[in-house]
Structures are given as structure tokens and as C-alpha cells.
PDB file of C-alpha atoms in Angstrom:
ATOM      1  CA  UNK A  10       0.000   0.000   0.000  1.00 42.00           C
ATOM      2  CA  UNK A  11       1.322   3.407  -0.929  1.00 41.00           C
ATOM      3  CA  UNK A  12       2.214   5.856   1.860  1.00 41.00           C
ATOM      4  CA  UNK A  13      -0.905   7.672   3.009  1.00 42.00           C
ATOM      5  CA  UNK A  14      -1.122  11.434   2.679  1.00 41.00           C
ATOM      6  CA  UNK A  15      -2.097  13.638   5.575  1.00 37.00           C
ATOM      7  CA  UNK A  16      -5.363  12.728   7.337  1.00 35.00           C
ATOM      8  CA  UNK A  17      -6.481  16.228   6.442  1.00 33.00           C
ATOM      9  CA  UNK A  18      -6.615  15.396   2.729  1.00 34.00           C
ATOM     10  CA  UNK A  19      -9.771  16.535   1.017  1.00 33.00           C
ATOM     11  CA  UNK A  20     -12.084  14.479  -1.135  1.00 36.00           C
ATOM     12  CA  UNK A  21     -13.560  14.933  -4.580  1.00 33.00           C
ATOM     13  CA  UNK A  22     -16.891  13.947  -3.162  1.00 35.00           C
ATOM     14  CA  UNK A  23     -18.407  13.028   0.177  1.00 31.00           C
ATOM     15  CA  UNK A  24     -21.521  11.017  -0.774  1.00 33.00           C
ATOM     16  CA  UNK A  25     -24.390  10.263   1.536  1.00 34.00           C
ATOM     17  CA  UNK A  26     -25.287   6.594   2.141  1.00 32.00           C
ATOM     18  CA  UNK A  27     -27.217   5.046  -0.729  1.00 32.00           C
ATOM     19  CA  UNK A  28     -29.254   1.908  -1.377  1.00 31.00           C
ATOM     20  CA  UNK A  29     -27.692   0.110  -4.319  1.00 33.00           C
ATOM     21  CA  UNK A  30     -28.435  -3.342  -2.856  1.00 34.00           C
ATOM     22  CA  UNK A  31     -32.049  -2.543  -2.023  1.00 35.00           C
ATOM     23  CA  UNK A  32     -31.076  -2.973   1.627  1.00 38.00           C
ATOM     24  CA  UNK A  33     -31.147   0.040   3.968  1.00 44.00           C
ATOM     25  CA  UNK A  34     -27.612   0.291   5.373  1.00 53.00           C
ATOM     26  CA  UNK A  35     -26.815   3.029   7.849  1.00 62.00           C
ATOM     27  CA  UNK A  36     -23.307   3.834   8.948  1.00 79.00           C
ATOM     28  CA  UNK A  37     -20.521   6.365   9.108  1.00 86.00           C
ATOM     29  CA  UNK A  38     -20.229   8.932   6.350  1.00 88.00           C
ATOM     30  CA  UNK A  39     -16.958   8.834   4.356  1.00 89.00           C
ATOM     31  CA  UNK A  40     -15.257  11.493   6.470  1.00 90.00           C
ATOM     32  CA  UNK A  41     -16.015   9.682   9.736  1.00 90.00           C
ATOM     33  CA  UNK A  42     -15.030   6.372   8.153  1.00 92.00           C
ATOM     34  CA  UNK A  43     -11.733   7.948   7.129  1.00 92.00           C
ATOM     35  CA  UNK A  44     -11.125   9.034  10.719  1.00 91.00           C
ATOM     36  CA  UNK A  45     -11.734   5.503  12.006  1.00 92.00           C
ATOM     37  CA  UNK A  46      -9.444   3.916   9.404  1.00 93.00           C
ATOM     38  CA  UNK A  47      -6.754   6.412  10.398  1.00 90.00           C
ATOM     39  CA  UNK A  48      -7.186   5.816  14.127  1.00 91.00           C
ATOM     40  CA  UNK A  49      -5.254   3.535  16.475  1.00 90.00           C
ATOM     41  CA  UNK A  50      -8.224   1.125  16.647  1.00 88.00           C
ATOM     42  CA  UNK A  51      -7.714   0.118  13.010  1.00 92.00           C
ATOM     43  CA  UNK A  52      -4.957  -2.391  12.162  1.00 92.00           C
ATOM     44  CA  UNK A  53      -1.694  -0.681  11.121  1.00 91.00           C
ATOM     45  CA  UNK A  54      -1.873  -2.216   7.640  1.00 92.00           C
ATOM     46  CA  UNK A  55      -5.535  -1.519   6.988  1.00 95.00           C
ATOM     47  CA  UNK A  56      -6.643   0.312   3.873  1.00 96.00           C
ATOM     48  CA  UNK A  57      -7.170   4.045   3.911  1.00 95.00           C
ATOM     49  CA  UNK A  58     -10.316   5.472   2.382  1.00 95.00           C
ATOM     50  CA  UNK A  59      -9.189   5.954  -1.262  1.00 95.00           C
ATOM     51  CA  UNK A  60      -7.808   2.401  -1.491  1.00 96.00           C
ATOM     52  CA  UNK A  61     -10.981   1.059   0.127  1.00 97.00           C
ATOM     53  CA  UNK A  62     -13.038   3.049  -2.365  1.00 97.00           C
ATOM     54  CA  UNK A  63     -11.138   1.484  -5.264  1.00 96.00           C
ATOM     55  CA  UNK A  64     -11.673  -1.998  -3.859  1.00 97.00           C
ATOM     56  CA  UNK A  65     -15.393  -1.360  -3.427  1.00 97.00           C
ATOM     57  CA  UNK A  66     -15.695  -0.021  -6.965  1.00 97.00           C
ATOM     58  CA  UNK A  67     -13.926  -3.047  -8.448  1.00 96.00           C
ATOM     59  CA  UNK A  68     -16.106  -5.458  -6.479  1.00 96.00           C
ATOM     60  CA  UNK A  69     -19.330  -3.551  -7.189  1.00 96.00           C
ATOM     61  CA  UNK A  70     -18.978  -3.315 -10.985  1.00 96.00           C
ATOM     62  CA  UNK A  71     -17.077  -6.554 -11.605  1.00 95.00           C
ATOM     63  CA  UNK A  72     -18.135  -9.604 -13.613  1.00 95.00           C
ATOM     64  CA  UNK A  73     -19.568 -11.544 -10.669  1.00 93.00           C
ATOM     65  CA  UNK A  74     -20.786 -11.067  -7.128  1.00 93.00           C
ATOM     66  CA  UNK A  75     -18.187 -11.352  -4.358  1.00 94.00           C
ATOM     67  CA  UNK A  76     -19.425 -11.648  -0.800  1.00 94.00           C
ATOM     68  CA  UNK A  77     -18.127  -9.211   1.843  1.00 93.00           C
ATOM     69  CA  UNK A  78     -16.702 -12.125   3.844  1.00 92.00           C
ATOM     70  CA  UNK A  79     -14.154 -12.573   1.047  1.00 94.00           C
ATOM     71  CA  UNK A  80     -13.026  -8.977   0.521  1.00 95.00           C
ATOM     72  CA  UNK A  81     -13.412  -7.447   4.004  1.00 94.00           C
ATOM     73  CA  UNK A  82     -10.189  -9.139   5.256  1.00 94.00           C
ATOM     74  CA  UNK A  83      -8.352  -7.176   2.553  1.00 95.00           C
ATOM     75  CA  UNK A  84      -9.677  -3.961   4.069  1.00 96.00           C
ATOM     76  CA  UNK A  85      -8.165  -4.739   7.466  1.00 95.00           C
ATOM     77  CA  UNK A  86      -4.861  -6.062   6.146  1.00 92.00           C
ATOM     78  CA  UNK A  87      -5.273  -9.495   7.689  1.00 81.00           C
ATOM     79  CA  UNK A  88      -6.021  -8.261  11.234  1.00 83.00           C
ATOM     80  CA  UNK A  89      -9.266  -7.318  12.901  1.00 85.00           C
ATOM     81  CA  UNK A  90     -10.154  -3.777  14.002  1.00 89.00           C
ATOM     82  CA  UNK A  91     -10.883  -2.917  17.620  1.00 87.00           C
ATOM     83  CA  UNK A  92     -14.402  -1.603  18.126  1.00 88.00           C
ATOM     84  CA  UNK A  93     -15.600   0.119  21.284  1.00 87.00           C
ATOM     85  CA  UNK A  94     -18.858  -1.819  21.140  1.00 87.00           C
ATOM     86  CA  UNK A  95     -21.353  -3.437  18.796  1.00 87.00           C
ATOM     87  CA  UNK A  96     -22.834  -0.096  17.812  1.00 87.00           C
ATOM     88  CA  UNK A  97     -19.478   1.165  16.575  1.00 88.00           C
ATOM     89  CA  UNK A  98     -18.866  -2.074  14.681  1.00 89.00           C
ATOM     90  CA  UNK A  99     -22.258  -1.708  13.011  1.00 89.00           C
ATOM     91  CA  UNK A 100     -21.553   1.933  12.162  1.00 90.00           C
ATOM     92  CA  UNK A 101     -18.155   1.196  10.595  1.00 92.00           C
ATOM     93  CA  UNK A 102     -19.276  -1.849   8.610  1.00 92.00           C
ATOM     94  CA  UNK A 103     -22.468  -0.017   7.681  1.00 91.00           C
ATOM     95  CA  UNK A 104     -20.396   2.901   6.404  1.00 93.00           C
ATOM     96  CA  UNK A 105     -18.390   0.563   4.178  1.00 94.00           C
ATOM     97  CA  UNK A 106     -21.514  -1.066   2.762  1.00 93.00           C
ATOM     98  CA  UNK A 107     -23.205   2.309   2.351  1.00 92.00           C
ATOM     99  CA  UNK A 108     -20.343   3.437   0.128  1.00 94.00           C
ATOM    100  CA  UNK A 109     -20.598   0.170  -1.827  1.00 94.00           C
ATOM    101  CA  UNK A 110     -24.295   0.842  -2.373  1.00 92.00           C
ATOM    102  CA  UNK A 111     -23.621   4.453  -3.338  1.00 93.00           C
ATOM    103  CA  UNK A 112     -21.081   3.385  -5.953  1.00 95.00           C
ATOM    104  CA  UNK A 113     -23.644   1.098  -7.565  1.00 94.00           C
ATOM    105  CA  UNK A 114     -26.290   3.824  -7.542  1.00 93.00           C
ATOM    106  CA  UNK A 115     -23.974   6.536  -8.860  1.00 95.00           C
ATOM    107  CA  UNK A 116     -22.720   4.317 -11.673  1.00 95.00           C
ATOM    108  CA  UNK A 117     -26.284   3.564 -12.726  1.00 93.00           C
ATOM    109  CA  UNK A 118     -27.090   7.278 -12.627  1.00 94.00           C
ATOM    110  CA  UNK A 119     -23.973   8.170 -14.642  1.00 95.00           C
ATOM    111  CA  UNK A 120     -22.695  10.267 -11.738  1.00 95.00           C
ATOM    112  CA  UNK A 121     -19.886   8.178 -10.245  1.00 95.00           C
ATOM    113  CA  UNK A 122     -16.877   9.973  -8.726  1.00 94.00           C
ATOM    114  CA  UNK A 123     -14.072   8.125  -6.928  1.00 94.00           C
ATOM    115  CA  UNK A 124     -12.803   9.211  -3.524  1.00 94.00           C
ATOM    116  CA  UNK A 125      -9.198  10.292  -4.099  1.00 92.00           C
ATOM    117  CA  UNK A 126      -6.460  12.009  -2.166  1.00 91.00           C
ATOM    118  CA  UNK A 127      -5.842  15.634  -3.062  1.00 88.00           C
ATOM    119  CA  UNK A 128      -2.370  17.077  -2.543  1.00 86.00           C
ATOM    120  CA  UNK A 129      -1.769  20.395  -0.805  1.00 86.00           C
ATOM    121  CA  UNK A 130      -1.292  21.872  -4.274  1.00 87.00           C
ATOM    122  CA  UNK A 131      -4.687  20.624  -5.426  1.00 85.00           C
ATOM    123  CA  UNK A 132      -3.499  17.722  -7.601  1.00 86.00           C
ATOM    124  CA  UNK A 133      -5.519  14.519  -7.508  1.00 87.00           C
ATOM    125  CA  UNK A 134      -3.641  11.393  -6.399  1.00 88.00           C
ATOM    126  CA  UNK A 135      -5.287   8.211  -7.663  1.00 89.00           C
ATOM    127  CA  UNK A 136      -2.584   5.585  -7.093  1.00 89.00           C
ATOM    128  CA  UNK A 137      -4.093   4.163  -3.884  1.00 92.00           C
ATOM    129  CA  UNK A 138      -7.552   4.035  -5.447  1.00 94.00           C
ATOM    130  CA  UNK A 139      -6.198   2.115  -8.461  1.00 92.00           C
ATOM    131  CA  UNK A 140      -4.351  -0.322  -6.206  1.00 92.00           C
ATOM    132  CA  UNK A 141      -7.601  -1.065  -4.368  1.00 95.00           C
ATOM    133  CA  UNK A 142      -9.405  -1.630  -7.666  1.00 94.00           C
ATOM    134  CA  UNK A 143      -6.597  -3.953  -8.752  1.00 91.00           C
ATOM    135  CA  UNK A 144      -7.072  -6.069  -5.626  1.00 93.00           C
ATOM    136  CA  UNK A 145     -10.736  -6.505  -6.548  1.00 95.00           C
ATOM    137  CA  UNK A 146      -9.759  -7.632 -10.051  1.00 93.00           C
ATOM    138  CA  UNK A 147      -7.237 -10.094  -8.582  1.00 92.00           C
ATOM    139  CA  UNK A 148     -10.030 -11.773  -6.603  1.00 95.00           C
ATOM    140  CA  UNK A 149     -11.604 -12.900  -9.892  1.00 95.00           C
ATOM    141  CA  UNK A 150      -8.761 -12.460 -12.364  1.00 92.00           C
ATOM    142  CA  UNK A 151      -9.955 -15.186 -14.725  1.00 94.00           C
ATOM    143  CA  UNK A 152     -13.468 -13.722 -14.814  1.00 95.00           C
ATOM    144  CA  UNK A 153     -12.053 -10.334 -15.861  1.00 94.00           C
ATOM    145  CA  UNK A 154     -10.382 -11.961 -18.896  1.00 92.00           C
ATOM    146  CA  UNK A 155     -13.148 -11.164 -21.418  1.00 94.00           C
ATOM    147  CA  UNK A 156     -12.743  -7.439 -20.765  1.00 93.00           C
ATOM    148  CA  UNK A 157      -8.981  -7.536 -21.286  1.00 86.00           C
ATOM    149  CA  UNK A 158      -9.510  -9.499 -24.494  1.00 89.00           C
ATOM    150  CA  UNK A 159     -12.167  -7.113 -25.868  1.00 90.00           C
ATOM    151  CA  UNK A 160     -10.348  -4.760 -28.248  1.00 85.00           C
ATOM    152  CA  UNK A 161     -12.919  -1.972 -27.959  1.00 89.00           C
ATOM    153  CA  UNK A 162     -13.310  -2.093 -24.187  1.00 91.00           C
ATOM    154  CA  UNK A 163      -9.918  -3.211 -22.840  1.00 87.00           C
ATOM    155  CA  UNK A 164      -8.606   0.414 -22.894  1.00 86.00           C
ATOM    156  CA  UNK A 165     -11.114   1.190 -20.114  1.00 90.00           C
ATOM    157  CA  UNK A 166      -8.759  -0.665 -17.767  1.00 87.00           C
ATOM    158  CA  UNK A 167      -5.572   0.991 -19.027  1.00 84.00           C
ATOM    159  CA  UNK A 168      -5.674   4.072 -16.733  1.00 85.00           C
ATOM    160  CA  UNK A 169      -6.287   1.855 -13.691  1.00 87.00           C
ATOM    161  CA  UNK A 170      -3.474  -0.524 -14.662  1.00 82.00           C
ATOM    162  CA  UNK A 171      -1.129   2.362 -15.336  1.00 79.00           C
ATOM    163  CA  UNK A 172      -1.696   3.720 -11.829  1.00 79.00           C
ATOM    164  CA  UNK A 173      -2.096   0.524  -9.871  1.00 70.00           C
ATOM    165  CA  UNK A 174       1.179  -1.244 -10.524  1.00 62.00           C
ATOM    166  CA  UNK A 175       0.310  -2.681 -13.921  1.00 52.00           C
ATOM    167  CA  UNK A 176       2.640  -0.904 -16.379  1.00 47.00           C
ATOM    168  CA  UNK A 177       4.211  -4.256 -17.277  1.00 56.00           C
ATOM    169  CA  UNK A 178       0.789  -5.563 -18.206  1.00 55.00           C
ATOM    170  CA  UNK A 179       0.279  -2.563 -20.479  1.00 52.00           C
ATOM    171  CA  UNK A 180       3.657  -3.221 -22.091  1.00 54.00           C
ATOM    172  CA  UNK A 181       2.532  -6.784 -22.770  1.00 56.00           C
ATOM    173  CA  UNK A 182      -0.484  -5.326 -24.557  1.00 54.00           C
ATOM    174  CA  UNK A 183       1.828  -3.383 -26.876  1.00 57.00           C
ATOM    175  CA  UNK A 184       1.864   0.055 -25.238  1.00 59.00           C
ATOM    176  CA  UNK A 185       5.227   1.804 -25.044  1.00 61.00           C
ATOM    177  CA  UNK A 186       6.540   3.397 -21.844  1.00 66.00           C
ATOM    178  CA  UNK A 187       5.844   6.955 -22.980  1.00 68.00           C
ATOM    179  CA  UNK A 188       2.205   6.186 -23.722  1.00 64.00           C
ATOM    180  CA  UNK A 189       1.821   4.395 -20.385  1.00 63.00           C
ATOM    181  CA  UNK A 190       3.114   7.509 -18.629  1.00 69.00           C
ATOM    182  CA  UNK A 191       0.639   9.715 -20.520  1.00 74.00           C
ATOM    183  CA  UNK A 192      -2.203   7.390 -19.550  1.00 74.00           C
ATOM    184  CA  UNK A 193      -1.144   7.483 -15.894  1.00 70.00           C
ATOM    185  CA  UNK A 194      -1.076  11.288 -15.875  1.00 78.00           C
ATOM    186  CA  UNK A 195      -4.565  11.532 -17.362  1.00 79.00           C
ATOM    187  CA  UNK A 196      -5.997   8.712 -15.245  1.00 80.00           C
ATOM    188  CA  UNK A 197      -7.400  10.694 -12.284  1.00 82.00           C
ATOM    189  CA  UNK A 198      -9.623  12.707 -14.608  1.00 88.00           C
ATOM    190  CA  UNK A 199     -10.897   9.748 -16.648  1.00 88.00           C
ATOM    191  CA  UNK A 200     -11.487   7.231 -13.850  1.00 91.00           C
ATOM    192  CA  UNK A 201     -15.232   8.003 -13.585  1.00 93.00           C
ATOM    193  CA  UNK A 202     -15.785   7.342 -17.306  1.00 93.00           C
ATOM    194  CA  UNK A 203     -13.682   4.177 -17.121  1.00 92.00           C
ATOM    195  CA  UNK A 204     -15.626   2.773 -14.183  1.00 95.00           C
ATOM    196  CA  UNK A 205     -18.997   3.499 -15.780  1.00 95.00           C
ATOM    197  CA  UNK A 206     -17.828   2.031 -19.087  1.00 95.00           C
ATOM    198  CA  UNK A 207     -16.594  -1.148 -17.394  1.00 95.00           C
ATOM    199  CA  UNK A 208     -19.906  -1.559 -15.572  1.00 95.00           C
ATOM    200  CA  UNK A 209     -21.767  -1.134 -18.865  1.00 95.00           C
ATOM    201  CA  UNK A 210     -19.572  -3.787 -20.513  1.00 95.00           C
ATOM    202  CA  UNK A 211     -20.398  -6.382 -17.872  1.00 95.00           C
ATOM    203  CA  UNK A 212     -24.071  -5.403 -17.721  1.00 93.00           C
ATOM    204  CA  UNK A 213     -24.489  -5.822 -21.475  1.00 92.00           C
ATOM    205  CA  UNK A 214     -22.603  -9.108 -21.354  1.00 90.00           C
ATOM    206  CA  UNK A 215     -24.903 -10.432 -18.626  1.00 85.00           C
ATOM    207  CA  UNK A 216     -28.046  -9.437 -20.545  1.00 83.00           C
ATOM    208  CA  UNK A 217     -26.829 -10.693 -23.927  1.00 75.00           C
ATOM    209  CA  UNK A 218     -29.061 -13.505 -25.295  1.00 65.00           C
ATOM    210  CA  UNK A 219     -27.670 -16.933 -24.615  1.00 52.00           C
ATOM    211  CA  UNK A 220     -25.848 -18.699 -27.442  1.00 51.00           C
ATOM    212  CA  UNK A 221     -27.369 -22.005 -26.323  1.00 50.00           C
ATOM    213  CA  UNK A 222     -30.036 -23.862 -28.297  1.00 45.00           C
ATOM    214  CA  UNK A 223     -33.161 -21.786 -28.808  1.00 42.00           C
ATOM    215  CA  UNK A 224     -36.573 -23.094 -29.738  1.00 39.00           C
ATOM    216  CA  UNK A 225     -36.101 -21.827 -33.318  1.00 40.00           C
ATOM    217  CA  UNK A 226     -32.762 -23.616 -33.666  1.00 40.00           C
ATOM    218  CA  UNK A 227     -34.194 -26.860 -32.275  1.00 36.00           C
ATOM    219  CA  UNK A 228     -37.207 -26.788 -34.574  1.00 40.00           C
ATOM    220  CA  UNK A 229     -35.016 -25.924 -37.543  1.00 41.00           C
ATOM    221  CA  UNK A 230     -32.799 -28.914 -36.873  1.00 39.00           C
ATOM    222  CA  UNK A 231     -35.669 -31.396 -36.910  1.00 42.00           C
ATOM    223  CA  UNK A 232     -36.290 -33.380 -40.120  1.00 47.00           C
ATOM    224  CA  UNK A 233     -39.249 -32.133 -42.160  1.00 54.00           C
ATOM    225  CA  UNK A 234     -42.571 -33.836 -41.647  1.00 52.00           C
ATOM    226  CA  UNK A 235     -43.014 -36.515 -44.362  1.00 56.00           C
ATOM    227  CA  UNK A 236     -45.739 -36.201 -46.942  1.00 62.00           C
ATOM    228  CA  UNK A 237     -48.783 -38.481 -46.723  1.00 65.00           C
ATOM    229  CA  UNK A 238     -47.553 -40.663 -49.607  1.00 69.00           C
ATOM    230  CA  UNK A 239     -43.895 -40.765 -48.468  1.00 65.00           C
ATOM    231  CA  UNK A 240     -42.416 -43.807 -46.730  1.00 65.00           C
ATOM    232  CA  UNK A 241     -43.125 -43.706 -42.990  1.00 59.00           C
ATOM    233  CA  UNK A 242     -40.024 -42.647 -41.028  1.00 53.00           C
ATOM    234  CA  UNK A 243     -40.669 -45.467 -38.534  1.00 52.00           C
ATOM    235  CA  UNK A 244     -39.194 -47.949 -41.050  1.00 56.00           C
ATOM    236  CA  UNK A 245     -42.297 -50.091 -41.529  1.00 56.00           C
ATOM    237  CA  UNK A 246     -42.131 -49.783 -45.320  1.00 62.00           C
ATOM    238  CA  UNK A 247     -45.705 -48.510 -45.440  1.00 66.00           C
ATOM    239  CA  UNK A 248     -46.795 -45.091 -46.629  1.00 67.00           C
ATOM    240  CA  UNK A 249     -46.914 -42.447 -43.928  1.00 56.00           C
ATOM    241  CA  UNK A 250     -50.712 -41.966 -44.333  1.00 63.00           C
ATOM    242  CA  UNK A 251     -51.346 -45.668 -43.639  1.00 67.00           C
ATOM    243  CA  UNK A 252     -48.914 -46.030 -40.767  1.00 62.00           C
ATOM    244  CA  UNK A 253     -47.979 -43.267 -38.298  1.00 59.00           C
ATOM    245  CA  UNK A 254     -49.601 -40.395 -40.154  1.00 60.00           C
ATOM    246  CA  UNK A 255     -52.940 -38.812 -39.224  1.00 56.00           C
TER     247      UNK A 255
END
């Protein structure tokens, strides 16, 4: 995990809890969640808010559902947080799930914005966010294959790969070092469009008609019904009209 900027970093957006899973989830708002993740009660190697936001985005818009029990350990870095009581535990976990829900809702509304660090000079820093997204992809790397193999849509992942430790992967795809650097510099501004485009790719893929046998294909593959005076297909040697025909 990259070194975390000052806890006084500002955010692009501080969304209110949403309801992307059709389940009312109440919890800490992003600023309060940031304070908890930065506190002594969180494990020393836990994610900070931008990296968590990237992980949530990758899980939320990915090719298949991943249960929280699988990705929450990544948030805490392999250790458990220390909660004052059950109410605080519910508030923290509720805040995480609220952000997950909000990502889903914002993507559907075409209004998604990642939570990123902002330097003292005002520059957006998206490396941690991209690393979190990359961890989500790694959970189902094989399932993400169709996107990487899609010529039209694979570039949607390029800015995230360029930021999140994947320049070698981009080189394997034929991009030279100079172009990778240009992509990385532009990445913070194009992340929203990339995330919404990736979600659209998987949504269209899930709703695409199945290539399995349809009723029309099955009927078309059947032999034509014999004429009344044709030999009966049962092999009796009689005419169809005098054997199995009507």
C-alpha cells in the first residue's frame, strides 16, 4: 500500500449513504469512516479510504458477485479492528456497505466519482484508489479476462493498470513506456468514465441472449414432416398416411 497522505486530505466527493443493494444500510459517512481507518483502533496495515473506495468499486462493478466475507479481510490487512462496542462495529461496517451501495447507484445514474487524495497543491492522487481496484480484479482475475480481451473495451482498464502497478501488463499489450506515462497522468480525470464504461460492458454481457439452443434452432434442426404418400419414417415400409400419419 502506498504511503498515506495527511489525514487532512480533502475528497472529490463526500456522498451520503445510498441503497444500491435494495437494503437500507446506515453507517458512518466517508469522512467519519476515514477518521476511524486512520485511528489507532484500526490495524496498522488496513486500507485508507481511497484504497478502500477502489476496492469497493472493483467489487461492485465486476463480472460476478463477491461476498463481503471474502473482501473485508483485505480492508483490514489481515487483522481485525478494535471496536468500542457493537454499535461502533455496526456503524463502521455499515459505512463501508453504504459506500458500496452508493457506488452502484452513482454508476447507474452516470454520476460516479471516486474518492481520491488531493495534494496540498490541489493535484488529484489516484494511485491508492487504483491499487484497491486492482485487488478486486485479482479476486476474480480469470473472470475479468473477457474485458482484457475485448479490443474496444480493454482500454477502459488501461488508466487503472497504469496507476495501480500494472505498467508491465500494459507493455505486454503493446503500449510503449511513454504512452503508459501519458495514460497514468490523465488517469485521475478519466477514472469516472472508465468505471462506468466497465460496468456497462459487464451489464451488457450479462443481458446478452444466450448462445445455447433456442426453440427456433431446435425446430429448424428437426427433419421435415413426411408427406402423406412418403415412406413412414418409422421404417415399416408402409406409406406415412397408412402407418404413423394422421
